[in-house]
Rosetta silent file (secondary structure, phi, psi, omega in degrees, C-alpha in Angstrom):
SEQUENCE: MPLTDAQRAEIEAHSQASAPTRRPTVPALEEKLFTAIPVLDHGFIRVIDYMGDDSAVVQAARVSYGRGTKKVSEDSGLIRYLMRHRHSTPFEMCEIKFHIKLPIFIARQWIRHRTANVNEYSARYSILDNEFYLPAPEHMAAQSASNRQGRGDTLDAETAQQVMELLRDDAARCYRTYEHLLDTDEGPGLARELARMNLTLNAYTQWYWKVDLHNLMHFLSLRIDPHAQYEIRAYAEAMLDILRAWVPVTAEAFQDYRVGAFTFSASMLAVLRRMLTGEAVTQPESGLSKREWEEFQAAIRA
SCORE:     score description
SCORE:     0.000 S_00000001
   1 L     0.000  145.508 -179.461    0.000    0.000    0.000 S_00000001
   2 L   -62.188  -32.425 -176.140    1.242    3.556   -0.723 S_00000001
   3 L  -128.534  140.755  174.541    0.597    4.696    2.876 S_00000001
   4 L   -82.672  167.749  177.138    0.899    2.978    6.224 S_00000001
   5 H   -60.923  -38.840 -179.983   -1.728    3.340    8.949 S_00000001
   6 H   -64.643  -40.326  178.881    0.668    5.593   10.877 S_00000001
   7 H   -66.241  -41.603  178.345    1.136    7.832    7.852 S_00000001
   8 H   -62.271  -40.654  179.558   -2.623    8.058    7.295 S_00000001
   9 H   -64.425  -39.602  179.120   -3.128    8.992   10.941 S_00000001
  10 H   -65.267  -43.053  179.035   -0.471   11.695   10.659 S_00000001
  11 H   -64.589  -40.749  179.289   -2.054   13.106    7.504 S_00000001
  12 H   -62.297  -39.838  178.752   -5.498   13.053    9.111 S_00000001
  13 H   -63.529  -41.993  177.003   -4.162   14.995   12.091 S_00000001
  14 H   -63.687  -40.780 -176.811   -2.685   17.627    9.779 S_00000001
  15 H   -65.283  -32.856 -177.746   -5.927   17.814    7.806 S_00000001
  16 H   -79.452  -21.582 -179.026   -7.989   18.487   10.927 S_00000001
  17 L   -77.420  145.294  178.133   -5.712   21.276   12.129 S_00000001
  18 L  -147.769  158.821  179.741   -6.469   24.825   10.985 S_00000001
  19 L  -148.055  142.895  178.617   -5.236   28.328   11.655 S_00000001
  20 L   -67.268  147.346  179.044   -6.595   31.774   10.797 S_00000001
  21 L  -146.016  149.639  176.728   -4.808   33.611    7.991 S_00000001
  22 L  -102.677   -2.184 -179.530   -5.061   36.976    6.300 S_00000001
  23 L   -88.155  157.825  179.307   -3.386   35.816    3.128 S_00000001
  24 L   -62.372  139.309  174.399   -5.333   34.630    0.050 S_00000001
  25 L  -125.630  163.091 -178.449   -6.259   30.965    0.001 S_00000001
  26 L  -119.342  107.575 -176.199   -7.690   28.722   -2.732 S_00000001
  27 H   -52.489  -42.051 -177.711  -10.638   26.563   -1.568 S_00000001
  28 H   -63.883  -35.083  178.326  -10.112   23.942   -4.301 S_00000001
  29 H   -80.838  -32.447  176.376   -6.485   23.469   -3.267 S_00000001
  30 H   -57.883  -35.017  179.026   -7.315   23.619    0.434 S_00000001
  31 H   -65.458  -29.448 -178.612   -9.437   20.514   -0.168 S_00000001
  32 H   -91.174  -11.310 -174.428   -6.372   18.715   -1.536 S_00000001
  33 E   -56.515  129.963  178.261   -3.977   19.935    1.146 S_00000001
  34 L    74.136  -17.720 -176.977   -2.070   17.074    2.853 S_00000001
  35 L   -70.396  129.876  179.553   -4.073   14.427    0.973 S_00000001
  36 L   -81.346  121.212  177.624   -1.845   11.752   -0.587 S_00000001
  37 E   -97.521  114.585 -176.299   -2.608   11.244   -4.286 S_00000001
  38 E   -63.177  138.890  174.911   -1.465    7.727   -5.292 S_00000001
  39 E  -139.027  136.188 -175.956    1.022    7.474   -8.169 S_00000001
  40 L    57.933 -149.434 -174.076    2.465    4.208   -9.567 S_00000001
  41 L   -89.802  -34.972 -179.895    2.334    1.225   -7.199 S_00000001
  42 L  -128.053    0.633 -175.349    3.694    2.658   -3.933 S_00000001
  43 E   -88.296  170.414  175.188    4.256    6.342   -4.715 S_00000001
  44 E  -161.083  166.114  170.112    2.248    9.450   -3.961 S_00000001
  45 E  -131.263  138.048  170.391    2.158   13.234   -4.188 S_00000001
  46 E  -144.121  146.532  179.206    0.660   15.538   -1.611 S_00000001
  47 E   -85.561  126.343  179.892    0.605   19.319   -1.241 S_00000001
  48 E   -95.622  -39.366 -177.841    2.146   20.487    2.023 S_00000001
  49 E  -162.737  163.496  176.861    1.882   24.261    1.601 S_00000001
  50 E  -156.224  160.882  176.742    1.450   26.979   -1.021 S_00000001
  51 E  -138.578  128.615  175.912    1.648   30.740   -1.404 S_00000001
  52 L    93.027  169.933  178.110   -0.297   32.876   -3.836 S_00000001
  53 L  -154.415 -167.505  179.052   -2.995   32.313   -6.417 S_00000001
  54 H   -55.461  -39.549 -177.198   -4.026   33.698   -9.819 S_00000001
  55 H   -66.861  -27.599  178.033   -4.525   37.131   -8.282 S_00000001
  56 H   -67.745  -32.763  175.740   -0.950   37.115   -6.968 S_00000001
  57 H   -65.006  -46.492  179.935    0.296   36.804  -10.559 S_00000001
  58 H   -64.316  -44.969 -179.356   -1.829   39.770  -11.582 S_00000001
  59 H   -58.718  -42.301  179.818   -0.835   41.756   -8.509 S_00000001
  60 H   -67.308  -39.053 -179.148    2.861   41.233   -9.257 S_00000001
  61 H   -65.987  -36.681 -178.322    2.446   42.182  -12.910 S_00000001
  62 H   -93.925  -10.527 -172.624    0.659   45.431  -12.007 S_00000001
  63 L    49.321   51.915 -178.543    2.581   45.974   -8.756 S_00000001
  64 L   -91.483  174.435 -174.130   -0.784   46.781   -7.208 S_00000001
  65 L   -97.630   -7.972 -179.103   -1.655   47.139   -3.540 S_00000001
  66 L  -158.398  177.011  178.635   -4.383   44.530   -3.288 S_00000001
  67 L   -96.078  157.950  177.676   -6.167   41.726   -5.068 S_00000001
  68 L    70.455   29.840 -178.734   -9.234   42.128   -7.238 S_00000001
  69 L   -80.079  -13.198  177.391   -8.357   45.646   -8.383 S_00000001
  70 L  -126.992  170.367  176.666   -9.576   44.830  -11.892 S_00000001
  71 L   -66.021  153.325  179.975  -12.412   42.782  -13.325 S_00000001
  72 H   -57.959  -40.380 -179.881  -11.932   39.012  -13.427 S_00000001
  73 H   -63.804  -36.418  177.904  -12.025   39.084  -17.226 S_00000001
  74 H   -69.927  -39.491  176.885   -9.270   41.691  -17.291 S_00000001
  75 H   -61.575  -43.332  178.934   -7.186   39.644  -14.866 S_00000001
  76 H   -62.344  -42.082  179.116   -7.630   36.589  -17.081 S_00000001
  77 H   -62.511  -38.306  179.427   -6.638   38.591  -20.138 S_00000001
  78 H   -67.773  -44.335  178.961   -3.489   39.813  -18.422 S_00000001
  79 H   -60.096  -41.672  179.221   -2.470   36.308  -17.330 S_00000001
  80 H   -67.193  -35.750  176.526   -2.978   35.035  -20.861 S_00000001
  81 H   -64.109  -45.560  179.693   -0.918   37.958  -22.209 S_00000001
  82 H   -60.757  -42.520 -179.742    1.899   37.177  -19.768 S_00000001
  83 H   -67.491  -43.130 -176.562    1.858   33.509  -20.749 S_00000001
  84 H   -63.816  -37.308 -176.487    1.643   34.245  -24.459 S_00000001
  85 L  -101.339   11.461  173.709    4.599   36.622  -24.411 S_00000001
  86 L    58.379   40.832  171.210    6.653   34.566  -21.922 S_00000001
  87 L   -86.664   96.314 -167.366    6.758   37.202  -19.187 S_00000001
  88 L   -87.306  -25.247 -171.806    7.729   34.750  -16.491 S_00000001
  89 H   -56.307  -43.708  179.528    8.563   36.904  -13.447 S_00000001
  90 H   -58.701  -31.043  179.728    4.952   37.411  -12.210 S_00000001
  91 H   -74.032  -18.291  177.940    4.484   33.634  -12.125 S_00000001
  92 H   -74.885   -9.538 -178.855    7.524   33.331   -9.873 S_00000001
  93 H   -76.417  -13.836  178.326    5.579   35.127   -7.120 S_00000001
  94 L  -104.735  142.598  179.408    3.585   31.953   -6.364 S_00000001
  95 E  -136.499  156.012  178.145    5.141   28.898   -4.716 S_00000001
  96 E  -144.995  145.421 -179.378    4.031   25.396   -3.781 S_00000001
  97 E  -121.063  126.252 -179.348    5.598   22.654   -1.659 S_00000001
  98 E  -110.607  150.105  165.169    5.058   18.961   -2.366 S_00000001
  99 E  -108.369  121.732 -172.216    5.797   15.799   -0.429 S_00000001
 100 E  -128.689  132.574  173.137    6.628   13.156   -3.046 S_00000001
 101 E  -111.775  124.067 -170.913    7.345    9.448   -2.781 S_00000001
 102 E  -153.360  156.462  177.171    8.982    8.087   -5.933 S_00000001
 103 E   -64.645  148.334 -176.625   11.377    5.418   -7.221 S_00000001
 104 H   -59.596  -38.901 -177.446   15.051    6.377   -6.991 S_00000001
 105 H   -67.677  -25.394  174.406   15.630    6.094  -10.738 S_00000001
 106 H   -80.135  -35.985  176.767   12.847    8.639  -11.345 S_00000001
 107 H   -60.336  -38.373 -179.188   14.194   10.884   -8.584 S_00000001
 108 H   -69.843  -30.056  174.515   17.566   10.968  -10.351 S_00000001
 109 H   -74.755  -41.531 -177.874   15.851   12.023  -13.565 S_00000001
 110 H   -62.808  -39.731 -173.782   13.665   14.552  -11.720 S_00000001
 111 L   -67.361  -11.322  175.487   16.596   16.214   -9.950 S_00000001
 112 L   -62.578  -22.431  175.543   17.904   17.369  -13.319 S_00000001
 113 L   -80.745   96.818 -170.684   15.369   20.194  -12.946 S_00000001
 114 L   -91.638   40.555 -174.531   17.615   22.439  -10.862 S_00000001
 115 L  -123.080   23.000 -178.647   14.986   25.100  -10.204 S_00000001
 116 L  -136.283  166.249  172.724   13.464   23.901   -6.943 S_00000001
 117 E   -96.877  127.835 -173.456   14.375   23.489   -3.284 S_00000001
 118 E  -127.943  136.226  170.303   14.743   19.809   -2.412 S_00000001
 119 E  -133.592  112.218 -173.951   15.186   17.913    0.832 S_00000001
 120 E   -98.981  148.047  172.227   15.362   14.143    0.380 S_00000001
 121 L   -53.348  129.636 -174.415   14.881   11.346    2.889 S_00000001
 122 L  -100.140  117.557  175.866   18.379   10.379    3.999 S_00000001
 123 L   -80.144    1.030  171.416   19.383    6.738    3.957 S_00000001
 124 L   -76.597  -30.924 -175.188   22.518    7.793    5.856 S_00000001
 125 L  -107.832  -25.094 -175.041   20.381    8.369    8.951 S_00000001
 126 L  -126.764  163.357  179.913   17.304    6.222    8.337 S_00000001
 127 L   -97.683  128.927 -178.992   16.537    2.769    6.963 S_00000001
 128 L   -70.219  147.427  178.490   14.707    2.630    3.658 S_00000001
 129 L   -71.697  157.765  177.960   11.406    0.748    3.490 S_00000001
 130 L   -85.024   67.752 -179.512   11.148   -2.562    1.686 S_00000001
 131 L  -133.792  132.718 -176.314    9.177   -1.079   -1.224 S_00000001
 132 E  -136.624  147.364  177.136   10.098   -1.258   -4.888 S_00000001
 133 L   -83.954  129.313  173.208    8.520   -0.106   -8.110 S_00000001
 134 L  -125.974  121.270 -176.802    7.475   -2.852  -10.505 S_00000001
 135 L   -63.714  146.512  172.026    5.956   -1.770  -13.853 S_00000001
 136 L   -68.682  154.099 -176.905    2.540   -3.014  -14.830 S_00000001
 137 H   -53.100  -36.071 -178.552    2.614   -5.447  -17.801 S_00000001
 138 H   -70.100  -11.352  178.116    1.299   -2.788  -20.194 S_00000001
 139 H  -107.452    7.536  173.989    4.334   -0.650  -19.414 S_00000001
 140 L   -86.033  109.995 -176.507    6.865   -3.417  -20.013 S_00000001
 141 E  -136.128  155.387  177.017    8.394   -2.525  -23.351 S_00000001
 142 E   -79.441  167.378  176.936   11.513   -3.232  -25.372 S_00000001
 143 E   -63.600  135.974  176.974   14.060   -0.583  -26.323 S_00000001
 144 L   -66.932  140.242  178.575   12.862    1.648  -29.153 S_00000001
 145 L   -78.766  -19.414 -175.384   14.689    1.116  -32.442 S_00000001
 146 L  -110.789  -12.893 -176.781   14.366    4.805  -33.360 S_00000001
 147 L  -129.394  113.265 -175.067   14.705    6.530  -29.976 S_00000001
 148 L   -66.182  -20.133 -178.168   17.767    5.829  -27.832 S_00000001
 149 L  -117.655   27.005 -177.884   16.034    7.031  -24.665 S_00000001
 150 L  -136.575  177.868 -178.074   12.564    5.622  -25.204 S_00000001
 151 E   -99.550  153.616  176.592   10.446    2.488  -25.284 S_00000001
 152 E  -108.932 -130.431 -176.711    9.289    0.523  -28.275 S_00000001
 153 E   -72.919  145.935  177.345    6.742   -2.262  -28.540 S_00000001
 154 E   -65.882  139.924  178.953    5.194   -3.760  -25.426 S_00000001
 155 L   -67.511  151.168  175.287    6.597   -7.152  -24.461 S_00000001
 156 L   -67.590  162.690 -171.818    4.406  -10.199  -24.934 S_00000001
 157 H   -57.933  -42.146 -177.876    2.695  -11.507  -21.796 S_00000001
 158 H   -66.681  -44.706  179.835    5.115  -14.390  -21.175 S_00000001
 159 H   -66.300  -40.062  179.053    8.246  -12.252  -21.565 S_00000001
 160 H   -60.957  -39.727  178.632    6.737   -9.475  -19.426 S_00000001
 161 H   -65.559  -39.682  177.859    6.067  -12.004  -16.655 S_00000001
 162 H   -63.255  -43.348  178.810    9.656  -13.260  -16.829 S_00000001
 163 H   -64.037  -41.580  179.325   10.991   -9.704  -16.578 S_00000001
 164 H   -59.408  -44.105 -179.672    8.653   -8.984  -13.662 S_00000001
 165 H   -65.170  -39.340  177.721    9.946  -12.017  -11.757 S_00000001
 166 H   -62.761  -45.654 -179.670   13.563  -11.017  -12.388 S_00000001
 167 H   -64.034  -43.620 -179.521   12.949   -7.483  -11.139 S_00000001
 168 H   -65.275  -44.173 -179.031   11.043   -8.680   -8.087 S_00000001
 169 H   -65.103  -43.066  179.482   13.642  -11.331   -7.196 S_00000001
 170 H   -61.669  -45.994 -178.569   16.557   -8.926   -7.618 S_00000001
 171 H   -63.613  -43.615 -179.343   14.922   -6.258   -5.482 S_00000001
 172 H   -65.327  -42.102 -179.693   13.963   -8.728   -2.758 S_00000001
 173 H   -65.141  -43.168  179.426   17.424  -10.296   -2.688 S_00000001
 174 H   -64.517  -36.546  179.684   19.174   -6.930   -2.522 S_00000001
 175 H   -70.190  -37.074  176.458   16.915   -5.790    0.302 S_00000001
 176 H   -61.639  -40.462  177.001   17.632   -8.983    2.267 S_00000001
 177 H   -64.554  -41.338  178.042   21.337   -8.259    1.853 S_00000001
 178 H   -57.711  -46.491  178.920   20.737   -4.653    2.935 S_00000001
 179 H   -63.792  -40.419  179.777   19.039   -5.853    6.122 S_00000001
 180 H   -64.413  -41.955  179.980   21.851   -8.342    6.792 S_00000001
 181 H   -61.941  -34.923 -178.697   24.516   -5.672    6.333 S_00000001
 182 H   -78.606  -24.244 -173.531   22.736   -3.435    8.842 S_00000001
 183 L   -62.209  125.803 -179.824   22.194   -6.224   11.372 S_00000001
 184 L   -90.979  -10.906 -179.780   24.421   -5.762   14.428 S_00000001
 185 L   -95.211  -57.690 -176.883   23.695   -9.260   15.845 S_00000001
 186 L  -103.145   -7.266  178.901   23.978  -11.690   12.932 S_00000001
 187 L  -117.326 -173.968 -176.593   25.470   -9.322   10.382 S_00000001
 188 L   -78.084   -9.380 -177.260   28.451   -6.966   10.215 S_00000001
 189 L    63.920   41.964 -177.314   26.489   -3.927   11.426 S_00000001
 190 L   -64.379  147.248  178.379   27.641   -1.933    8.424 S_00000001
 191 L   -58.645  142.033 -179.129   27.079    1.835    8.465 S_00000001
 192 H   -57.593  -37.205 -177.921   23.789    2.869    6.863 S_00000001
 193 H   -66.336  -20.754  176.357   25.561    5.191    4.458 S_00000001
 194 H   -94.899  -40.137 -177.111   27.438    2.168    3.060 S_00000001
 195 H   -61.265  -32.153 -176.084   24.721   -0.494    3.256 S_00000001
 196 H   -64.469  -23.175 -175.025   22.378    1.556    1.057 S_00000001
 197 H   -67.514  -12.508 -179.553   24.639    1.252   -1.992 S_00000001
 198 H   -81.808  -16.085 -173.446   23.466   -2.322   -2.440 S_00000001
 199 L   -74.441  151.946  179.106   19.854   -1.373   -3.140 S_00000001
 200 L   -79.455  159.217 -175.139   18.319   -1.381   -6.599 S_00000001
 201 L   -73.340   -8.720  176.804   17.241    1.846   -8.305 S_00000001
 202 L   -89.573    3.739  172.115   13.560    0.894   -8.173 S_00000001
 203 E   -65.060  151.029 -178.386   13.579    1.311   -4.375 S_00000001
 204 E   -89.170  141.956  170.615   11.400    4.190   -3.207 S_00000001
 205 E  -124.757  175.423  178.474   12.686    7.420   -1.743 S_00000001
 206 E  -139.078  152.161  172.633   10.837   10.541   -0.553 S_00000001
 207 E  -155.616  161.686  167.413   11.461   14.251   -0.651 S_00000001
 208 E   -96.164  133.478 -175.437    9.989   17.672   -0.114 S_00000001
 209 E  -131.644  109.664 -178.654   10.068   19.643   -3.351 S_00000001
 210 E  -110.337  131.452 -172.689    9.309   23.391   -3.256 S_00000001
 211 E  -148.327  151.364  175.282    9.075   25.298   -6.525 S_00000001
 212 E   -84.103  165.842 -173.202    7.661   28.536   -7.885 S_00000001
 213 H   -62.222  -40.683  179.601    4.799   28.523  -10.364 S_00000001
 214 H   -59.460  -48.921 -177.573    6.918   29.483  -13.377 S_00000001
 215 H   -73.920  -27.481  173.324    9.383   26.643  -12.863 S_00000001
 216 H   -63.285  -44.525  179.740    6.616   24.190  -12.022 S_00000001
 217 H   -65.944  -34.996  176.466    5.014   24.887  -15.393 S_00000001
 218 H   -63.945  -43.959  176.358    8.368   24.459  -17.122 S_00000001
 219 H   -57.736  -47.951 -177.029    8.761   21.080  -15.397 S_00000001
 220 H   -65.626  -38.623 -178.546    5.245   20.062  -16.420 S_00000001
 221 H   -60.912  -31.042  178.725    5.644   21.189  -20.032 S_00000001
 222 H   -85.380  -37.299 -169.575    8.554   18.748  -20.368 S_00000001
 223 H   -94.063  -11.686  171.550    7.265   15.887  -18.246 S_00000001
 224 L   -95.109   -1.473  176.642    3.655   15.610  -19.434 S_00000001
 225 L   -61.860  139.592 -179.262    4.891   15.412  -23.001 S_00000001
 226 L   -57.439  -21.947 -179.823    4.036   12.020  -24.578 S_00000001
 227 L   -82.551  -11.836  179.404    7.765   11.477  -25.212 S_00000001
 228 L   -70.028  154.751  178.897    8.601   11.718  -21.493 S_00000001
 229 L   -60.182  138.524 -174.671    9.178    8.485  -19.583 S_00000001
 230 H   -52.680  -45.994 -172.290    5.879    7.022  -18.416 S_00000001
 231 H   -63.085  -43.627  178.917    6.797    6.888  -14.722 S_00000001
 232 H   -75.078  -27.972  177.103    7.730   10.558  -14.382 S_00000001
 233 H   -65.955  -34.240  178.349    4.800   11.494  -16.625 S_00000001
 234 H   -61.377  -40.326  176.925    2.446    9.816  -14.153 S_00000001
 235 H   -68.355  -42.299 -178.254    3.680   12.193  -11.438 S_00000001
 236 H   -63.075  -38.390 -179.729    3.494   15.203  -13.770 S_00000001
 237 H   -67.382  -36.272  175.480   -0.115   14.445  -14.714 S_00000001
 238 H   -65.790  -37.704  179.183   -1.082   14.299  -11.032 S_00000001
 239 H   -71.269  -30.745  176.811    0.654   17.639  -10.509 S_00000001
 240 H   -64.285  -39.142  176.016   -1.169   19.124  -13.503 S_00000001
 241 H   -62.689  -37.871  177.604   -4.483   18.362  -11.761 S_00000001
 242 H   -66.751  -40.575  177.759   -3.151   20.151   -8.682 S_00000001
 243 H   -58.268  -42.656 -179.473   -2.139   23.124  -10.845 S_00000001
 244 H   -63.954  -35.447  178.266   -5.700   23.370  -12.192 S_00000001
 245 H   -72.944  -36.361 -174.483   -7.085   23.443   -8.650 S_00000001
 246 H   -76.544  -54.535 -175.518   -4.538   25.992   -7.453 S_00000001
 247 L  -131.751   75.743 -172.475   -4.417   28.542  -10.295 S_00000001
 248 H   -59.827  -37.434 -179.610   -7.210   27.693  -12.763 S_00000001
 249 H   -69.131  -45.021  177.419   -6.785   30.782  -14.956 S_00000001
 250 H   -63.373  -41.159 -179.602   -3.028   30.296  -15.216 S_00000001
 251 H   -62.473  -38.522  178.592   -3.510   26.562  -15.826 S_00000001
 252 H   -66.331  -42.514  177.670   -5.879   27.264  -18.719 S_00000001
 253 H   -65.168  -39.546  177.065   -3.404   29.694  -20.276 S_00000001
 254 H   -60.607  -43.125  179.141   -0.617   27.160  -19.739 S_00000001
 255 H   -62.642  -40.551 -176.800   -2.670   24.510  -21.502 S_00000001
 256 H   -74.905  -43.263 -170.550   -3.336   26.822  -24.456 S_00000001
 257 H  -101.441   -9.394  177.714    0.079   28.419  -24.913 S_00000001
 258 H  -120.806  -62.568 -174.321    2.447   25.700  -23.729 S_00000001
 259 H   -65.937  -46.593 -175.989    0.940   22.213  -23.647 S_00000001
 260 L   -95.077    9.540 -176.387   -1.303   22.525  -26.685 S_00000001
 261 L  -106.574  165.163  176.129    0.919   24.860  -28.684 S_00000001
 262 L  -136.802  132.434 -179.106    3.750   24.337  -31.160 S_00000001
 263 L   -94.110  120.518  176.677    6.575   26.809  -31.794 S_00000001
 264 L   -84.061  136.241  170.183    7.479   27.343  -35.442 S_00000001
 265 L   -74.192  168.800  177.320   11.074   28.135  -36.327 S_00000001
 266 H   -59.170  -38.293 -179.933   11.722   30.956  -38.790 S_00000001
 267 H   -67.747  -40.972  177.961   12.279   28.329  -41.506 S_00000001
 268 H   -63.395  -42.802 -179.651    9.040   26.536  -40.664 S_00000001
 269 H   -63.327  -37.972  177.872    7.125   29.809  -40.727 S_00000001
 270 H   -63.709  -40.891  178.092    8.567   30.630  -44.159 S_00000001
 271 H   -65.133  -42.174  179.681    7.423   27.237  -45.454 S_00000001
 272 H   -61.290  -41.321  178.431    3.957   27.747  -43.984 S_00000001
 273 H   -62.965  -38.616  177.570    3.641   31.116  -45.724 S_00000001
 274 H   -64.240  -41.048 -179.755    4.587   29.502  -49.031 S_00000001
 275 H   -66.687  -35.588  179.733    1.957   26.809  -48.490 S_00000001
 276 H   -67.693  -22.518  176.356   -0.700   29.411  -47.672 S_00000001
 277 L   -82.806   -3.679  178.926   -0.131   30.999  -51.088 S_00000001
 278 L   102.173    0.351 -179.215   -0.968   27.653  -52.679 S_00000001
 279 L   -75.004  136.157  176.616    2.566   26.441  -53.330 S_00000001
 280 L   -88.663  104.165 -175.939    3.102   22.691  -52.993 S_00000001
 281 L  -100.616  132.050  175.988    6.214   22.449  -50.845 S_00000001
 282 L  -108.447  165.153 -177.360    8.055   19.152  -50.364 S_00000001
 283 H   -58.502  -45.399 -178.232   10.659   18.291  -47.757 S_00000001
 284 H   -60.174  -32.765 -177.896   13.720   18.440  -50.088 S_00000001
 285 H   -98.652    4.948 -178.116   12.853   21.973  -51.217 S_00000001
 286 H   -82.720  -23.774 -174.254   11.645   23.199  -47.832 S_00000001
 287 L    84.405    1.635  179.093   15.087   23.756  -46.346 S_00000001
 288 L   -98.138  148.073  173.875   14.041   21.724  -43.309 S_00000001
 289 L   -68.699  166.887 -179.315   15.760   18.562  -42.116 S_00000001
 290 H   -58.965  -43.369 -179.656   13.796   15.326  -42.308 S_00000001
 291 H   -67.004  -41.652  177.255   13.067   15.416  -38.571 S_00000001
 292 H   -60.842  -42.029 -179.456   12.060   19.104  -38.671 S_00000001
 293 H   -62.190  -43.651  179.301    9.775   18.370  -41.616 S_00000001
 294 H   -63.669  -40.921  178.180    8.100   15.502  -39.774 S_00000001
 295 H   -66.197  -40.938  179.187    7.537   17.684  -36.698 S_00000001
 296 H   -62.729  -46.660 -179.840    6.207   20.508  -38.887 S_00000001
 297 H   -63.971  -40.456  179.133    3.820   18.156  -40.694 S_00000001
 298 H   -61.879  -35.981 -178.726    2.624   16.649  -37.418 S_00000001
 299 H   -71.761  -40.540 -174.684    1.815   20.146  -36.099 S_00000001
 300 H   -89.080  -16.661 -178.229   -0.150   21.363  -39.125 S_00000001
 301 H   -99.337   -9.703 -175.671   -1.902   18.089  -39.965 S_00000001
 302 L   -62.715    0.000    0.000   -3.068   17.184  -36.445 S_00000001
């Protein structure tokens, strides 16, 4: 299970506690506060704290003295203008803090986004739980023949089962060794900071991850992309739902101008203008590489 009884009790205690505040709050996000949203087999995401809302973006852009100084429609128009023209600073005025439980190999990919404050569970001081990520059969795939960092066709049921057993056996065996290394009675009582190196990368870790709204959207724009690895995409999609609850106007603009948009290069735009005049342009005479041409065609034919 993603959460133990003790963890659920702790979350429930946090959820029941309240304190008066004079700062803006978002009812839809308040409902999600502290609640663990399951991701993968043992992972989760939960919102620990946040600062700001859609009005904080507007307030920062106008450097105004309060919220609601303009009509809601005008505020929405300004947010969409800021998003459309990539004026990022006002979005940096909002922040959110997550508690995330995730496999180590996804954490190592995630940490490449160096725009957040991170504090990870330390296996130097604490003992990691005996929990490992095992992909569902539909996510067991062979290496892609065309993409060096992606998956290809899904494995057949028999092969997927064999892979699952190998992963499960390896993880279980490594954890048994980890426990033996730590054991001070029947084992060597090895230091925790050394014993942990034996664990497999599908073991779960946890961290607090605090990020501003601008950098959160940048993270999401990359990680909800269909080309992103499934496991990190699962976390990003859960976070996108949280974004919609937190800053709905900003989330809608983000969806329109980032997620659902495509940026044309100058060369692509020149080709599009030629096509709009009725000219039949082919890839060899377009000046675009084969990959650029395929991306261009995918954008205009979708």
